[in-house]
Amino acid sequence: MVLRRAVFAVALLVSRSLLAQTSNNGGPYAPLILLLPSGPRTLAVGNTGVGGRDDDVIFFNPAQLVIARGFSGSIERYSATSAGGTLSAVTRFNTGGIAIGMQMVDYEAPLAAFPPSRGTMLEPGSGRSLSGSVAAGTSLE
């Protein structure tokens, strides 16, 4: 019991001292893939997939896996030098759902552009980049 409390206390103290990644100007930033819509449905609703009922909720609101079903994939071409894709699947599992999803974007950007953004991703440049994410989750009623 004492060991459990000590580990918990250390975890709390260490987590307060950790900082998110920062850009050159000192502001926080996320990997580019987390700033892009996961597919056409999410793009149509302004990159807000929280209330979705389709399989792409794995990227936005895993609690919806209880009611979500299906498989989908999408490929997007942003410019001559950038493209991305998404695959996600949800299936019934016990009284809920289990899901897996993958997103990837391959792009070129100017080397001086850091952190990358949707705008710099569209500009041709000599910096070849890849950003991706994998998500898995389960939800029970």
CSV table of C-alpha atoms in Angstrom, one decimal:
chain,number,residue,atom,x,y,z
A,1,MET,CA,0.0,0.0,0.0
A,2,VAL,CA,2.8,2.4,0.9
A,3,LEU,CA,4.6,1.6,-2.4
A,4,ARG,CA,1.4,2.3,-4.4
A,5,ARG,CA,1.1,5.7,-2.8
A,6,ALA,CA,4.7,6.5,-3.4
A,7,VAL,CA,4.5,5.6,-7.1
A,8,PHE,CA,1.3,7.6,-7.4
A,9,ALA,CA,2.9,10.7,-5.7
A,10,VAL,CA,6.0,10.4,-8.0
A,11,ALA,CA,3.8,10.2,-11.1
A,12,LEU,CA,1.9,13.3,-10.0
A,13,LEU,CA,5.1,15.3,-9.4
A,14,VAL,CA,6.8,14.2,-12.6
A,15,SER,CA,3.7,14.9,-14.7
A,16,ARG,CA,3.6,18.5,-13.5
A,17,SER,CA,7.1,19.1,-14.7
A,18,LEU,CA,6.6,17.7,-18.2
A,19,LEU,CA,5.9,20.2,-21.0
A,20,ALA,CA,4.3,19.7,-24.4
A,21,GLN,CA,6.3,20.2,-27.5
A,22,THR,CA,6.9,23.9,-28.4
A,23,SER,CA,7.5,25.6,-31.7
A,24,ASN,CA,10.2,28.2,-32.5
A,25,ASN,CA,8.0,31.0,-31.3
A,26,GLY,CA,7.4,29.2,-27.9
A,27,GLY,CA,3.8,28.2,-28.6
A,28,PRO,CA,2.5,24.6,-28.3
A,29,TYR,CA,2.0,22.5,-31.4
A,30,ALA,CA,0.7,19.1,-32.3
A,31,PRO,CA,1.8,16.7,-35.0
A,32,LEU,CA,0.4,17.7,-38.4
A,33,ILE,CA,-1.8,14.6,-38.7
A,34,LEU,CA,-3.8,15.7,-35.6
A,35,LEU,CA,-4.7,19.0,-37.2
A,36,LEU,CA,-6.1,17.4,-40.4
A,37,PRO,CA,-9.6,16.0,-40.8
A,38,SER,CA,-9.7,12.2,-40.7
A,39,GLY,CA,-11.9,11.9,-43.7
A,40,PRO,CA,-14.6,13.5,-45.9
A,41,ARG,CA,-17.3,13.2,-43.2
A,42,THR,CA,-15.2,14.9,-40.7
A,43,LEU,CA,-14.1,17.6,-43.2
A,44,ALA,CA,-17.8,18.3,-44.0
A,45,VAL,CA,-18.6,19.1,-40.4
A,46,GLY,CA,-15.5,21.3,-39.8
A,47,ASN,CA,-13.1,18.7,-38.4
A,48,THR,CA,-15.4,17.9,-35.4
A,49,GLY,CA,-16.1,14.2,-35.2
A,50,VAL,CA,-17.2,14.2,-31.5
A,51,GLY,CA,-20.8,13.5,-32.3
A,52,GLY,CA,-20.3,11.0,-35.1
A,53,ARG,CA,-21.8,7.6,-35.3
A,54,ASP,CA,-19.4,6.1,-37.9
A,55,ASP,CA,-16.2,4.2,-37.5
A,56,ASP,CA,-14.0,7.3,-37.6
A,57,VAL,CA,-15.1,8.2,-34.0
A,58,ILE,CA,-12.0,6.2,-33.0
A,59,PHE,CA,-10.0,9.4,-33.7
A,60,PHE,CA,-12.3,11.9,-31.9
A,61,ASN,CA,-14.6,10.2,-29.3
A,62,PRO,CA,-13.9,6.5,-28.5
A,63,ALA,CA,-16.9,6.5,-26.2
A,64,GLN,CA,-19.1,6.3,-29.3
A,65,LEU,CA,-17.6,2.9,-30.2
A,66,VAL,CA,-20.6,1.4,-28.4
A,67,ILE,CA,-22.9,2.5,-31.3
A,68,ALA,CA,-20.5,2.9,-34.2
A,69,ARG,CA,-20.1,0.1,-36.8
A,70,GLY,CA,-18.3,-0.2,-40.1
A,71,PHE,CA,-15.1,0.1,-42.1
A,72,SER,CA,-14.0,3.0,-44.1
A,73,GLY,CA,-11.0,4.3,-45.9
A,74,SER,CA,-10.2,7.6,-47.6
A,75,ILE,CA,-7.4,9.1,-49.7
A,76,GLU,CA,-6.9,12.8,-50.0
A,77,ARG,CA,-4.5,14.7,-52.3
A,78,TYR,CA,-3.8,18.1,-50.9
A,79,SER,CA,-1.4,19.3,-53.6
A,80,ALA,CA,1.1,17.9,-56.1
A,81,THR,CA,3.5,17.2,-53.3
A,82,SER,CA,1.2,16.1,-50.5
A,83,ALA,CA,-1.3,13.3,-49.9
A,84,GLY,CA,-2.8,11.4,-47.0
A,85,GLY,CA,-5.0,8.5,-46.2
A,86,THR,CA,-7.1,7.1,-43.4
A,87,LEU,CA,-8.4,3.6,-42.6
A,88,SER,CA,-10.7,2.7,-39.7
A,89,ALA,CA,-12.8,-0.2,-38.6
A,90,VAL,CA,-15.2,-0.9,-35.8
A,91,THR,CA,-16.9,-4.2,-35.0
A,92,ARG,CA,-19.2,-5.5,-32.3
A,93,PHE,CA,-17.5,-6.9,-29.3
A,94,ASN,CA,-19.3,-8.3,-26.3
A,95,THR,CA,-21.8,-5.5,-25.3
A,96,GLY,CA,-19.8,-2.7,-27.0
A,97,GLY,CA,-17.3,-2.2,-29.8
A,98,ILE,CA,-13.7,-2.6,-30.6
A,99,ALA,CA,-11.9,-0.4,-33.2
A,100,ILE,CA,-8.6,0.3,-34.9
A,101,GLY,CA,-7.7,3.3,-37.0
A,102,MET,CA,-4.6,4.6,-38.9
A,103,GLN,CA,-3.9,8.0,-40.4
A,104,MET,CA,-0.9,9.1,-42.5
A,105,VAL,CA,0.0,12.1,-44.5
A,106,ASP,CA,3.1,12.4,-46.7
A,107,TYR,CA,4.1,15.9,-47.8
A,108,GLU,CA,7.0,18.3,-48.7
A,109,ALA,CA,7.4,21.6,-47.0
A,110,PRO,CA,10.0,24.4,-46.9
A,111,LEU,CA,12.8,23.6,-44.4
A,112,ALA,CA,12.3,26.9,-42.7
A,113,ALA,CA,8.6,26.2,-41.9
A,114,PHE,CA,8.4,24.9,-38.4
A,115,PRO,CA,6.1,23.7,-37.0
A,116,PRO,CA,4.4,22.5,-40.2
A,117,SER,CA,0.8,23.6,-40.8
A,118,ARG,CA,-1.9,23.0,-43.4
A,119,GLY,CA,-0.6,26.0,-45.3
A,120,THR,CA,3.1,25.1,-45.4
A,121,MET,CA,2.1,21.5,-46.3
A,122,LEU,CA,0.7,22.9,-49.6
A,123,GLU,CA,3.9,24.7,-50.6
A,124,PRO,CA,6.6,22.8,-52.5
A,125,GLY,CA,9.8,22.5,-50.7
A,126,SER,CA,12.9,20.3,-50.1
A,127,GLY,CA,11.8,19.0,-46.7
A,128,ARG,CA,10.2,15.6,-47.1
A,129,SER,CA,8.0,14.7,-44.2
A,130,LEU,CA,5.6,11.9,-42.9
A,131,SER,CA,3.2,12.2,-40.1
A,132,GLY,CA,1.0,9.4,-38.9
A,133,SER,CA,-1.1,8.1,-36.0
A,134,VAL,CA,-2.5,4.7,-35.0
A,135,ALA,CA,-5.4,4.4,-32.6
A,136,ALA,CA,-7.1,1.4,-31.0
A,137,GLY,CA,-9.9,1.3,-28.5
A,138,THR,CA,-12.8,-0.5,-27.0
A,139,SER,CA,-15.9,0.6,-25.3
A,140,LEU,CA,-18.5,-1.4,-23.4
A,141,GLU,CA,-22.1,-0.5,-22.4
